[in-house]
Structure formats: C-alpha cells, structure tokens
XYZ file of C-alpha atoms in Angstrom:
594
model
C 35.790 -100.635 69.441
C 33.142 -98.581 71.027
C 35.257 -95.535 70.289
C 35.255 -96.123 66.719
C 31.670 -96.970 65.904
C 30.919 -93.678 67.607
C 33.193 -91.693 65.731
C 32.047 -93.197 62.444
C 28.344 -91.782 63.096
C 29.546 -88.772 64.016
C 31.071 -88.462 60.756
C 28.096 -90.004 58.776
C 25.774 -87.151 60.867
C 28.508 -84.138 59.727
C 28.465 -86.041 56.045
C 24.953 -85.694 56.296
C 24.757 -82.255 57.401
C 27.050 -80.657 54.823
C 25.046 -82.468 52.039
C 21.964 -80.820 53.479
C 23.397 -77.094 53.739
C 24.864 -77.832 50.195
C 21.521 -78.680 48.898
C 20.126 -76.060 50.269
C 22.433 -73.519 48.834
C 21.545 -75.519 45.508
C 18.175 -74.544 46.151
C 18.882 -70.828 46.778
C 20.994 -70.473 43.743
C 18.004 -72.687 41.625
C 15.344 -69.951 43.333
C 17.999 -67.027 41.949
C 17.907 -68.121 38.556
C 14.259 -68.502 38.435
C 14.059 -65.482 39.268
C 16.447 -64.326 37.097
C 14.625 -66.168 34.679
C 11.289 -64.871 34.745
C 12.543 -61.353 34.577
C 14.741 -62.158 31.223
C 11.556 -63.373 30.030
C 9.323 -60.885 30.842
C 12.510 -58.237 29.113
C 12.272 -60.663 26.404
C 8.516 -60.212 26.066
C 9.112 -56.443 26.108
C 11.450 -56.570 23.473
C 9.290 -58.494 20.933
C 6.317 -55.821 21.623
C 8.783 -53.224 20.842
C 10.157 -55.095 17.582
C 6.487 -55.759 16.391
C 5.696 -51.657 17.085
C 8.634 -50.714 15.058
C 8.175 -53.458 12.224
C 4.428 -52.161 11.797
C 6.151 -48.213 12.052
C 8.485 -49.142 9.477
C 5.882 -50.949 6.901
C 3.662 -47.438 7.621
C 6.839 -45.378 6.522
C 7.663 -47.370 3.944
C 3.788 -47.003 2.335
C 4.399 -43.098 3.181
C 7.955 -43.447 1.451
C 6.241 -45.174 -2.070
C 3.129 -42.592 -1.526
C 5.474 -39.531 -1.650
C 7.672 -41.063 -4.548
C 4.531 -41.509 -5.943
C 2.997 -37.514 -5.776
C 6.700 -36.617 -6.786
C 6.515 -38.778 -10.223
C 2.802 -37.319 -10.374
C 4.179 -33.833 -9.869
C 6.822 -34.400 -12.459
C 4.115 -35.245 -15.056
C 2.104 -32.282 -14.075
C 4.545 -29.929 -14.728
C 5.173 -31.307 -17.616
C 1.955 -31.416 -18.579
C 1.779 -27.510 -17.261
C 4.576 -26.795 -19.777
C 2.991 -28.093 -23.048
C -0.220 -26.258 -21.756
C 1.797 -23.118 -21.568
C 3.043 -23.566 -25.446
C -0.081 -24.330 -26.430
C -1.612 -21.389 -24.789
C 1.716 -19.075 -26.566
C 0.482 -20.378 -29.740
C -2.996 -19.678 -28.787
C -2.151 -16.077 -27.821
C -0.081 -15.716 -31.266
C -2.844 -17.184 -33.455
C -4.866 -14.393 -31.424
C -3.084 -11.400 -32.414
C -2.600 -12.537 -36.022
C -6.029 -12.805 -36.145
C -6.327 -9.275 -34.615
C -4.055 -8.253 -37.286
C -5.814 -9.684 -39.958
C -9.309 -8.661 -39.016
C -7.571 -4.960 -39.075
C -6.552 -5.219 -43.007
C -2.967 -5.581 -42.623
C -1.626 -9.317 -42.438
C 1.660 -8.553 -40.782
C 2.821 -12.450 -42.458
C 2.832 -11.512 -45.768
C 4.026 -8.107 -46.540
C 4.144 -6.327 -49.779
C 6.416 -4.767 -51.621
C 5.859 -2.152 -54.528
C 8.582 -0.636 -56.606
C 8.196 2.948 -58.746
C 6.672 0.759 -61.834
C 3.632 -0.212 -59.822
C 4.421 -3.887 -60.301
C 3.880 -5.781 -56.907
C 5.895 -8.826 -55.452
C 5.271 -10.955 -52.581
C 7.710 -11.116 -49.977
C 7.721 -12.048 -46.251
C 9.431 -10.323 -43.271
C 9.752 -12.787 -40.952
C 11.944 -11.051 -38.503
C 9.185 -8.037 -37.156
C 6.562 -10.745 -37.414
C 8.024 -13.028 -34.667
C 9.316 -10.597 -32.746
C 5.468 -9.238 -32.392
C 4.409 -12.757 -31.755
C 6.469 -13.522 -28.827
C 6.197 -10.145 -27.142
C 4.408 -11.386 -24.414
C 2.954 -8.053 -23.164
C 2.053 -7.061 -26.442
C -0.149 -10.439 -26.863
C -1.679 -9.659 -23.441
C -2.652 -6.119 -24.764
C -4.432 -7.399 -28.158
C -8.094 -8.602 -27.703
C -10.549 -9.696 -29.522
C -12.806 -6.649 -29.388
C -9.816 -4.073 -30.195
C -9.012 -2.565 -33.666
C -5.516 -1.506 -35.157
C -5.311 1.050 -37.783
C -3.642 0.813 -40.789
C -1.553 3.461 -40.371
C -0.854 2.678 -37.213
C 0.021 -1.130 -37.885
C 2.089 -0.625 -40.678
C 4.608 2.313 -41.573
C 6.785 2.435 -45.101
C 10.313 1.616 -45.439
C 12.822 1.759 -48.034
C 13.922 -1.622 -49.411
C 17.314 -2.332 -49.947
C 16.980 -2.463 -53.896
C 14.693 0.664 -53.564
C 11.049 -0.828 -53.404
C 9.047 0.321 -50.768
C 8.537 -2.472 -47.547
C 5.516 -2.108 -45.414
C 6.865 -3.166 -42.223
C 4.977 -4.246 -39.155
C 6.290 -2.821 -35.672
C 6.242 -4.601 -32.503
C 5.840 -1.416 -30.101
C 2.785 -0.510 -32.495
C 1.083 -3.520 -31.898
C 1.982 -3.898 -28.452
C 0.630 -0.341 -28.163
C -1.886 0.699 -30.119
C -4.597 -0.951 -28.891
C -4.281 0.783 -25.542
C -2.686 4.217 -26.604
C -3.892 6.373 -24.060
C -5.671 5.838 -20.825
C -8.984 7.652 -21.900
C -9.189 5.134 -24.739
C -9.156 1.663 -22.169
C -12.660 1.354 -21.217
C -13.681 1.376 -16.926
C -16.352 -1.142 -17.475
C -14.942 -4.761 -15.996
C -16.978 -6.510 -17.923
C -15.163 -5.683 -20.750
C -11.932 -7.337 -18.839
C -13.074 -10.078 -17.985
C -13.578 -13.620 -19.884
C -17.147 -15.934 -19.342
C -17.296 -19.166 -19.623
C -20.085 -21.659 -20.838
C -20.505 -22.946 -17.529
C -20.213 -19.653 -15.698
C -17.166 -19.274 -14.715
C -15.713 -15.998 -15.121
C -11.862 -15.581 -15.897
C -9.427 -11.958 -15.811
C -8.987 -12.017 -19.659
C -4.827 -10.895 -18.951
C -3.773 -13.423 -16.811
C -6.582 -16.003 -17.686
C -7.349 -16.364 -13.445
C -10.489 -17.637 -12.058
C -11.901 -15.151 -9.393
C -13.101 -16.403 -6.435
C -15.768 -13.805 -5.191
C -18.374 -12.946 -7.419
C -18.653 -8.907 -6.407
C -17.451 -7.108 -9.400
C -15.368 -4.943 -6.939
C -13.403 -7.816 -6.314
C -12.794 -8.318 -10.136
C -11.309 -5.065 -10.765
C -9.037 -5.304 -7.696
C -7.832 -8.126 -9.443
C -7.385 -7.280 -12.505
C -5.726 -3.627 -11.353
C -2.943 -5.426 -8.970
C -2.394 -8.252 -11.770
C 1.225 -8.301 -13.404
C -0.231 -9.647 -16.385
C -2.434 -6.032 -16.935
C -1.596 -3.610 -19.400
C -0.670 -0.269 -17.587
C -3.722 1.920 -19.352
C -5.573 -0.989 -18.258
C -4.620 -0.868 -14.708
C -4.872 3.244 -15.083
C -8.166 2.879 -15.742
C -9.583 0.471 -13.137
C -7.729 2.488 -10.297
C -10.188 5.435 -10.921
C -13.405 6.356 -9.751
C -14.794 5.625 -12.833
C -15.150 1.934 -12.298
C -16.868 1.633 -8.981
C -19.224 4.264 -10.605
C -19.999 2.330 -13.757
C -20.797 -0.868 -11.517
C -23.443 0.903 -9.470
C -25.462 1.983 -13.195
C -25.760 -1.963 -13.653
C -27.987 -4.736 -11.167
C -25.719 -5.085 -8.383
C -22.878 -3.196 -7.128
C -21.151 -5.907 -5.215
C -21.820 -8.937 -6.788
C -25.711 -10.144 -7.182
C -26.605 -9.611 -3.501
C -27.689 -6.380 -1.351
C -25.026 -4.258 0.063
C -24.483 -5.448 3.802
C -24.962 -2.469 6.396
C -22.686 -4.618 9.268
C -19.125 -3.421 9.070
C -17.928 -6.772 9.270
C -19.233 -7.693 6.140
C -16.403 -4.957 4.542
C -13.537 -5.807 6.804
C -11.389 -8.756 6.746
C -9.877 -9.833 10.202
C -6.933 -12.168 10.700
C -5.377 -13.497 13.780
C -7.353 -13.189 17.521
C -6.502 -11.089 20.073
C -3.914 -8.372 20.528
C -2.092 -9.911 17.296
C -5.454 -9.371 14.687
C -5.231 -7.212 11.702
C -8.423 -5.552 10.355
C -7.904 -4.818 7.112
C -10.398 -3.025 3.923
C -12.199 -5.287 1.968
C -11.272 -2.788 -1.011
C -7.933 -1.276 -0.635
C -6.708 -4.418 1.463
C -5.101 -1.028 4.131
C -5.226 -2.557 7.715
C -7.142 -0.588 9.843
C -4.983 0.275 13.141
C -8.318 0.249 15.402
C -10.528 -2.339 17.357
C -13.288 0.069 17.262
C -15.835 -0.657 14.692
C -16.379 3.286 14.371
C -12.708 3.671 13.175
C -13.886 1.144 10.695
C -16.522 2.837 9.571
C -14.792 5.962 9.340
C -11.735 4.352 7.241
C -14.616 3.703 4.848
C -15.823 7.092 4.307
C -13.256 9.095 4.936
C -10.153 7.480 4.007
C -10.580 4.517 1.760
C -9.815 5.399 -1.708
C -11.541 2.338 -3.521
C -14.748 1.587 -1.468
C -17.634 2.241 -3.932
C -20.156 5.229 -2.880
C -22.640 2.831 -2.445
C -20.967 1.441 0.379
C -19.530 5.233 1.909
C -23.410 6.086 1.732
C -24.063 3.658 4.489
C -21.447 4.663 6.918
C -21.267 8.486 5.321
C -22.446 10.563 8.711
C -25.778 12.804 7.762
C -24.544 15.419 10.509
C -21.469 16.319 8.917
C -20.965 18.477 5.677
C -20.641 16.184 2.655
C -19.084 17.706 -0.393
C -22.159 18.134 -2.718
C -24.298 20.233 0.320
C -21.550 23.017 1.130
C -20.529 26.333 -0.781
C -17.347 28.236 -0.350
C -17.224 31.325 1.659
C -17.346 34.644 -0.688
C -13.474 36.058 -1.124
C -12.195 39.678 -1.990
C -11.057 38.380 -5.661
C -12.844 39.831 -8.373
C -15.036 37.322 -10.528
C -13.507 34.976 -12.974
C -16.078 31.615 -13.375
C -14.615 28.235 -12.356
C -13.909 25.874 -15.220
C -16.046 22.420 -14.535
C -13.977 19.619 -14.578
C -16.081 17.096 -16.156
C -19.377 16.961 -18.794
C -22.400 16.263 -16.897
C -21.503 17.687 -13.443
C -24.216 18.082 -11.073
C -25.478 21.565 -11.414
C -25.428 21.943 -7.599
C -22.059 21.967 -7.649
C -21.518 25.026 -9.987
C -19.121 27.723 -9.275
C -19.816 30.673 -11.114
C -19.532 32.392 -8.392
C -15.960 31.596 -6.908
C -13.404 34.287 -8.339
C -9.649 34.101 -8.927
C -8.622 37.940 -7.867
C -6.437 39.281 -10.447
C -4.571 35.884 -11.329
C -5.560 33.269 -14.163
C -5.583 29.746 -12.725
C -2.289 28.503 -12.567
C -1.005 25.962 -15.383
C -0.567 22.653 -14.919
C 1.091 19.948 -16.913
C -1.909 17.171 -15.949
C -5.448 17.726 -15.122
C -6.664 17.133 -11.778
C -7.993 14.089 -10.957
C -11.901 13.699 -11.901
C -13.453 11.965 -8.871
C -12.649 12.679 -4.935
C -11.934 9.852 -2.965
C -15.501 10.248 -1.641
C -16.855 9.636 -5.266
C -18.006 13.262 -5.730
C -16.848 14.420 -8.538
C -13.662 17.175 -8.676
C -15.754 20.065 -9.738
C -14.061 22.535 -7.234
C -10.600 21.399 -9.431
C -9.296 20.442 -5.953
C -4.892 19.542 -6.418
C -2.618 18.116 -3.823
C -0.757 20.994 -2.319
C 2.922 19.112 -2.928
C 1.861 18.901 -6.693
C 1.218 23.068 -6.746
C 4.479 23.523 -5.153
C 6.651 20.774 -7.076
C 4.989 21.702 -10.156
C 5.147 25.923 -9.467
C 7.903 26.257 -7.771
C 10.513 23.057 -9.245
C 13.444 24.379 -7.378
C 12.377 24.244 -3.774
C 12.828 20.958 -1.500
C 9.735 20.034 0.454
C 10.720 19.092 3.650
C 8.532 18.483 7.391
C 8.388 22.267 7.916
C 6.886 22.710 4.394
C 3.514 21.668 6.107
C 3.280 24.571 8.013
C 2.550 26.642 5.637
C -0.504 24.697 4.007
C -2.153 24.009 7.819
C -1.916 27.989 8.322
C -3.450 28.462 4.640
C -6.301 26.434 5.511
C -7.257 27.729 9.109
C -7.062 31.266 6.828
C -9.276 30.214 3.932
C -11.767 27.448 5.143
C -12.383 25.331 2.254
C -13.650 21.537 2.669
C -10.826 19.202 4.010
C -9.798 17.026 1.034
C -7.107 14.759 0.843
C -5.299 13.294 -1.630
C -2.581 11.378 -2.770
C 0.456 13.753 -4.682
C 0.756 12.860 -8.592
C 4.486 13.993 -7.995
C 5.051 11.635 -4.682
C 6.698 8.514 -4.377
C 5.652 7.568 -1.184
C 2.094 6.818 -2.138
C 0.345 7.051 1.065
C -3.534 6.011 1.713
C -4.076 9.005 3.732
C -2.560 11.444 1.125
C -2.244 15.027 1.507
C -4.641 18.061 1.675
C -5.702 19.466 -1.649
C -6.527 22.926 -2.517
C -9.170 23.937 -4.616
C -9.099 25.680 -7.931
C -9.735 29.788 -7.010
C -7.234 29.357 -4.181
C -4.326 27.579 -5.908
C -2.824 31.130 -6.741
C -3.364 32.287 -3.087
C -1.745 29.328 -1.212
C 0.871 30.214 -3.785
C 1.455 33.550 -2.830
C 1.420 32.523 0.721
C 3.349 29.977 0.122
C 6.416 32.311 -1.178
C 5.669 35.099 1.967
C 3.118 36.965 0.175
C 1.776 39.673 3.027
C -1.599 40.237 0.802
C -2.422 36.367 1.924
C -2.501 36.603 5.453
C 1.020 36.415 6.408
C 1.981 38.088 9.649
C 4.733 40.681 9.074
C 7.924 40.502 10.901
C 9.260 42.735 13.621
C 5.836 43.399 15.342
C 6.976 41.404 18.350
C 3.347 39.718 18.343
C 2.199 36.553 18.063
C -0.682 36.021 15.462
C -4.290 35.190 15.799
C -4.365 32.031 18.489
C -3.721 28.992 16.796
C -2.810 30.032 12.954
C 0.780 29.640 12.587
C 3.275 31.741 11.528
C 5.307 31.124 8.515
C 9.183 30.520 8.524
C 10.853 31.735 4.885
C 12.961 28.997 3.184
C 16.160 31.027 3.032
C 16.252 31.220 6.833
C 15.664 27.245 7.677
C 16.639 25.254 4.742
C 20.605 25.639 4.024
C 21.416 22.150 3.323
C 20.094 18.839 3.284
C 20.655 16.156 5.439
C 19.618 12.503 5.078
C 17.902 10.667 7.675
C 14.988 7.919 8.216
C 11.584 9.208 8.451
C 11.266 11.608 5.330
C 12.380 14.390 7.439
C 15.337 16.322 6.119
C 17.000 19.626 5.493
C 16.482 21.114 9.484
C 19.234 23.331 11.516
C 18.937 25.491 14.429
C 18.049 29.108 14.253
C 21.831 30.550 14.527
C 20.298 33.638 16.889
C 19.000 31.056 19.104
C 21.930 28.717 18.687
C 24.378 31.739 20.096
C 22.100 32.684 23.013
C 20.716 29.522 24.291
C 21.881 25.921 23.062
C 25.954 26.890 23.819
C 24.901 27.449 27.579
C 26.250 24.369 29.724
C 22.236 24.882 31.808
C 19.063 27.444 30.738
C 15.733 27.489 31.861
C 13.507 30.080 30.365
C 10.637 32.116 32.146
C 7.802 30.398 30.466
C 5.384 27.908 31.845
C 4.092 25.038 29.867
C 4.201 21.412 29.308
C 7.105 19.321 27.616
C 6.623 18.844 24.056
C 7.179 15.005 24.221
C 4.737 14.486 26.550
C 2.095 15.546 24.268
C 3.864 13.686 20.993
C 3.290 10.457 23.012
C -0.231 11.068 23.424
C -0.729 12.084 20.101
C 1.381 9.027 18.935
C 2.052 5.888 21.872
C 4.649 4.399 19.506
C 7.134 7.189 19.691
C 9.834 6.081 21.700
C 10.291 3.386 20.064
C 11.163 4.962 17.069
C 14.594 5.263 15.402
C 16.994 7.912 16.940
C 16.561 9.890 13.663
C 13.379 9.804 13.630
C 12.734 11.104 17.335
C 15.806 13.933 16.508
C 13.750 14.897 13.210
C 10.021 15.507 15.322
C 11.853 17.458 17.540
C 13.468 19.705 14.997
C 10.192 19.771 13.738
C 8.919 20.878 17.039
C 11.502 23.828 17.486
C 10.610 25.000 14.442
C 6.658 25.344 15.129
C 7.361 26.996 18.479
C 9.888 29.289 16.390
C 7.153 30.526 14.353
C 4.883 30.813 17.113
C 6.713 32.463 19.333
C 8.995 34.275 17.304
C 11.129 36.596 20.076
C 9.483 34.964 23.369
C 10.929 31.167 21.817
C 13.888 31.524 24.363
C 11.477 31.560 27.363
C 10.022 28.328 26.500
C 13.677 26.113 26.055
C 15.148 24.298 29.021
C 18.767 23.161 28.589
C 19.946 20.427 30.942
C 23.040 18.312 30.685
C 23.480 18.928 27.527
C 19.978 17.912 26.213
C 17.399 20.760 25.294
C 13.488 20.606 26.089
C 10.961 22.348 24.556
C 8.111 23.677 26.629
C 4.255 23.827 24.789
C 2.570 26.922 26.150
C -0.912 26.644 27.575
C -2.471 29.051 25.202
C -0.867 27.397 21.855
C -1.748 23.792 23.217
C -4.792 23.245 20.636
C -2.827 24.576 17.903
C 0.359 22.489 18.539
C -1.852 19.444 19.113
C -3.652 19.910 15.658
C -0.183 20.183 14.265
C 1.326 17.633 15.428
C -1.236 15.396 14.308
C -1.220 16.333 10.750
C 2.803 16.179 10.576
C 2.943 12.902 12.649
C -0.034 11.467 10.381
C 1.855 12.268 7.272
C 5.532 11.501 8.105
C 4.420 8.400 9.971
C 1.150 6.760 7.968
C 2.297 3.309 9.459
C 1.874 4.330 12.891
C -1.138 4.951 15.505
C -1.927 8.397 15.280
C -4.331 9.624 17.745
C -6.044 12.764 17.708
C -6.509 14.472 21.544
C-alpha cells in the first residue's frame, strides 16, 4: 500500500515536471514570435513609407506627364500659328514687290498689248507674274527704297496672233535692283529695318540683333542666308567699317574699349578655352593677350581701324609712313586706285622698267586689311600667277619663289586672301605691289635680269635668299594627297647617287630638319602620314635649291629612311621658310615663329 501511494507522487511530480518544461517551451516559442512579430511590423512600417514615397513620386510624374502634354498641344498651336504668320508675311513680301513694281511705272498684273493699228487691249499674264511673286530671293532683293527701270522691268514679245506683249521677267526683277556690286550701298543703315519702339531688325531675314554696335549688324547681315549676294559683297569690304566711323559711334553708342577683352570672346576654362575675334569670329590659337592684340592689327580682316589704331604698334612701319626703295626701271607713274587717296601715298615716282602693268581681268581690291587704302595696287601673288601664267599648277614649292622675290625687292609685307583660291584662309597670302608685278613675273618664269642665280657656278647665293628650282625639273605629275601639297618627286641625279644606297651619311654637319619643324610647329607628329611625307618633300626641295651640288653632303640614309640635315649657316633662312610654308599649308595649326 505504501508502495503505491509513493509511486503515484512520483508520477504526479514527473506529470508536473513535463507540464512545466512544456510551458516553458510555450513560452520560448510565444517570445520567438514576438519577436518575429515586431520585426514584420517594423518591415511593414517600412513598406508603407516606401508606398507613400512612390504614391507622392507618381502624382509628381503624373503633373509632369499632363505639364509636358500640355507644352506639346501649346507647341502644336504655335507652329501653327508660326505657319499662318509665314503666309501672311509671303503675301506681305508679294504685296511689297508689286508695289515696287508699280511705283516703277510698269504694273507687271496687267499687261498691255498693242497690235500694228495702234488699238490697245487689256490682257493679263498671269504666268510671269506669279512666278515673280513667289521667287523668294527675288522678294528678299526688292525694297522699298529701290527703283526698276522700265526697260529693265519689261522687254517686248511677239504675241501669238502678232500683237506685241510686254512681258515681265522674273530674273529682271529678282535682279535689277542689285545689278552690280558698286550699285548696293556699304552703309548698314540702309539694311537694316527700325522699329517704333526701337528695335532694330536685318531688313532680309527680318532678325532682331542682339548687340547694338553697328559692326555687329553687318556681320549679320553679311553671314545671313537670307542676303542678296551684292548685298553680302558689299558689307564684306572695307567700305563698311569705314562708313561707320564718319557717323557718332563706331561700335554701337559707347567709346571704343582699349582692354583686349572687350574684342575677344572666350569660351570654355582652362586648357579647353577658345579665344576667338569679336569681328571675324577666327579663334585665336594663343593665351597671350599680345597674340590678341596682334590678331587685331595684323591679321583680322574685319576689325574696324578704329579699333587696329589702339593696338596698331607706333614703333613699327605702318603703311601710310613708308616709301618704296628707288629701282633701276625707268619712270612710268603709278595709277591710284581710288578717288580721294591720301596724297601721301602718291607714287609718281615708282617706275615699271620697260613693261606696262600687267592686265588683269578684276581690279585689285580697294582697302588693305589694315584699312589703308590699296594705292600701291598691291595683288595676291597666286592671282598674278593663276591669272598670267593659266597653265602652271601651284604647288608647296611654288612659295619659294615669292619668299626669294621679296628678300630681293623689300616692299611692305601685305597679305591677302587669293581672288582665284578656294581655300579662303584668314591669314592669306603675300601680295605684290603694282611696279613689281612684272618683275616677280619674270622671276617667277627664271628670268636672270631679276635676281636669279645662274646655274653651274657651283655657289650658293647670298645667305639666306633662296634659290629657285624651274618647273620642268620638279613638277612631272601630280599626285593627290591631304594637306594641299601635291605634284613633288625626287631629283633623279640625287635619286641614282644617294636614296638607292642600302646606308649614306654625307660629310656635312647640321641639325635634323624635323627637329626644327617641331619647334616651328609642336603639332607635327601628329599629323597625317601624307602630310608629314609632303613637309619633307618640301624640305628636300629647299635644301636642293640651297645647296644645289653640296645637297648630297647634308642626306643621311638609314634603314631605309632618309634624313635631311639643316646647315648651321642656312638655319635663319630655313627657319623663316618653314614658317611661311607651314603657316600657309597648315592655317589651322600653331605656328610658331623661332
């Protein structure tokens, strides 16, 4: 009995004990998902933050969504609101040059036709009349203030049933109004439109300008699309800056700035700006402000005297203080170039030897690029040879000939750009006054009266002046290649003797040609292989004419690559070529003189 009451409280304590480790692992697993608990509510909380951030995201894309829809249906309306503008402004035009028309006594709408009995009828020629109407360059070249001619508006034609038709011609009025250059006026004011509030217009294009300097204005109006040609003609010359210093201001209504920042425009900071001109819009490859100031009065072809006057040097010769040195020619008086040239300039005394002046199809431009005017009748040496001498091919070595002209006859350096030229280059090229035109033409061709060393003397010329090279004995053929360089072989003497040896090194001393090019010119290995080939055939051919017999003592030949060595004693003169050819064949790239 004992036995069995103990053994049923030893199961009641083990009952006991299990319930208690069972609620306890109750509790655990209750502290677990209270845990688990708080942390899906705190996700939950997350969540909802992140669903409000994107509901208020969405509403803010959706008001950006109806704002865009909404500048797209404005856009729509503007343009075609634009469009009926642009009719209206056709018919505007059209009512414009029938008016012209009109006010010239010929009404192009009604045309009249006369037979041999003298009766008249009315009749209307539709056809030529519309046609002139929607010429839209010959609209833009009517104005207000221009005149047609009757004969020039109208020209007789026979009628089908044998009356007489005055027709009207589109080209004629199209044209006439601006038949020649000389007739277009340089004055912008007369190109440009005023409004009654004061805002002032390009009259071809109907623009408003944004600067009020009148230099600005005729930049416009000279690179607009909408310009007549004559019109653009006559704004590109001289003549315009000049007529805008007679007036009150030059540059707009205030005082000409002496800072060279005031005439520069910069872009960018650092190693990436670009200084450009404030009046032929060329970038200026320089951080120095005196390359700046020189660009303006020495190279820039559309910055008003005004403005060259302030950076214009006083120690240097200008072109109205110096006078040509005498030459053995005997006297024939130098044509002025213009009415009303400054007396200072005359040239009675320059002489033309035993030649007339040569004839040219185009008279030489009026002004210099300084503003002077032309009296010395100065002409781009490519334009005497292309218009002289049609045949021949300039080519790089051609500009050999016109450095040693110069350092033979010193004239005033002038450059400008060639009539005849495509490449239209702000440096340009030098010019050659009037008396000497026939000279550099005979020197040109291998005229020994001019200066031209004669062959077979085994002597070099006077240091620096270089000899000449005869086309016949360079130029055989012409081969294409980058860098307007073209035409070039090897001398076939030197070819035999020197570039078929496997290695050559000649006596001479000197330093390698490329080593100078590169500090004439930093960018020139990175040039194109044709254009690195063509400087140095240009090269060989300078130390050719130096040299002449002694050229082979001056070539090194190497692995099958040649060098050219520059002797000591020919260093300035190779230097002050190379600059000239490497400024002209390569006007995008620093050029630096040393």
């Amino acid at each position: 009995m004992m036995d069995t009451d103990s053994n049923s409280k030893n199961d009641l304590a083990a009952q006991y004990i299990a319930l208690l480790e069972a609620r306890m692992h109750v509790a655990d697993k209750l502290a677990e998902a209270y845990a688990d608990l708080r942390s899906i509510t705190e996700q939950t909380e997350g969540a909802n933050a992140e669903v409000n951030t994107l509901a208020q995201e969405s509403l803010l894309l959706k008001s950006q969504l109806g704002a865009h829809n909404s500048a797209i249906a404005k856009c729509q309306l503007l343009s075609e609101a634009n469009e009926e503008l642009q009719m209206e402004l056709t018919d505007l035009r059209a009512r414009g040059a029938t008016a012209v028309v009109t006010h010239g006594g010929q009404r192009s709408t009604n045309l009249v036709s006369q037979n041999h009995h003298g009766s008249e009828t009315s009749s209307t020629h539709r056809d030529t009349v519309d046609q002139s109407i929607t010429d839209k360059r010959g609209l833009k070249r009517l104005q207000p203030h221009e005149s047609i001619s009757s004969e020039a508006a109208t020209a007789p034609s026979m009628h089908a049933d044998g009356h007489f038709l005055h027709t009207h011609s589109r080209s004629t009025v199209s044209n006439s109004s601006f038949a020649s250059d000389s007739a277009v006026s340089a004055d912008v004011q007369l190109h440009v439109l005023t409004s009654e509030d004061g805002e002032v217009k390009c009259r071809y294009c109907l623009g408003p300008f944004t600067s009020p300097h009148q230099n600005d204005w005729i930049q416009h109006i000279a690179s607009c699309e909408s310009t007549p040609k004559a019109v653009t003609n006559s704004l590109s010359s001289a003549d315009a800056y000049s007529l805008l210093e007679g007036g009150a201001d030059v540059v707009g209504a205030e005082k000409l700035s002496a800072s060279i920042d005031d005439h520069v425009t910069k872009k960018g900071i650092g190693r990436n700006r670009i200084v450009s001109c404030n009046y032929c819009s060329a970038p200026i490859k320089s951080d120095s402000k005196k390359e700046w100031e020189k660009h303006m009065y020495a190279k820039c072809p559309s910055v008003p005297s005004a403005v060259r006057e302030i950076y214009l040097p006083f120690s240097e010769p200008t072109q109205m203080n110096w006078t040509p040195q005498s030459h053995n020619y005997d006297a024939y008086p130098l044509k002025q170039s213009a009415e009303g040239s400054s007396p200072s300039l005359t040239t009675a005394d320059q002489s033309y030897g035993d030649h007339s002046p040569l004839y040219f199809p185009t008279e030489p431009v009026p002004y210099l690029p300084d503003g002077t005017p032309n009296t010395l009748r100065f002409r781009a040496w490519m334009d005497i040879i292309r218009y002289q001498r049609p045949r021949h091919k300039i080519v790089n070595a051609s500009g050999l000939k016109m450095t040693s002209f110069k350092k033979m006859n010193q004239f005033p350096e002038v450059r400008l750009i060639a009539e005849t030229s495509s490449s239209k280059s702000t440096l340009g090229c030098y010019a050659v006054p009037e008396y000497l035109q026939q000279a550099f033409l005979d020197h040109f061709d291998g005229d020994n009266k001019t200066g031209r060393p004669s062959k077979g003397d085994g002597r070099r010329g006077p240091r620096g002046h270089l000899q000449e090279l005869t086309p016949s004995t360079v130029f055989t053929k012409s081969d294409s290649f980058d860098g307007q360089n073209s035409g070039l072989r090897r001398n076939s003497s030197v070819e035999g003797s020197i570039f078929k040896a496997a290695a050559y090194r000649g006596s001479g001393s000197g330093k390698k040609y490329i080593s100078v090019i590169r500090e004439i010119m930093p960018s020139f290995p990175m040039l194109p292989d044709d254009s690195r080939k063509a400087v140095k055939r240009g090269v060989r051919l300078f130390l050719e004419a130096e040299l002449q017999d002694k050229f082979a003592d001056y070539v090194i030949v190497k692995g099958g690559g040649t060098m050219y060595m520059i002797p000591d004693d020919l260093m300035d003169a190779f230097k002050e070529w190379a600059y000239e050819e490497l400024t002209r064949c390569f006007p995008d790239e620093l050029i630096v003189r040393v």
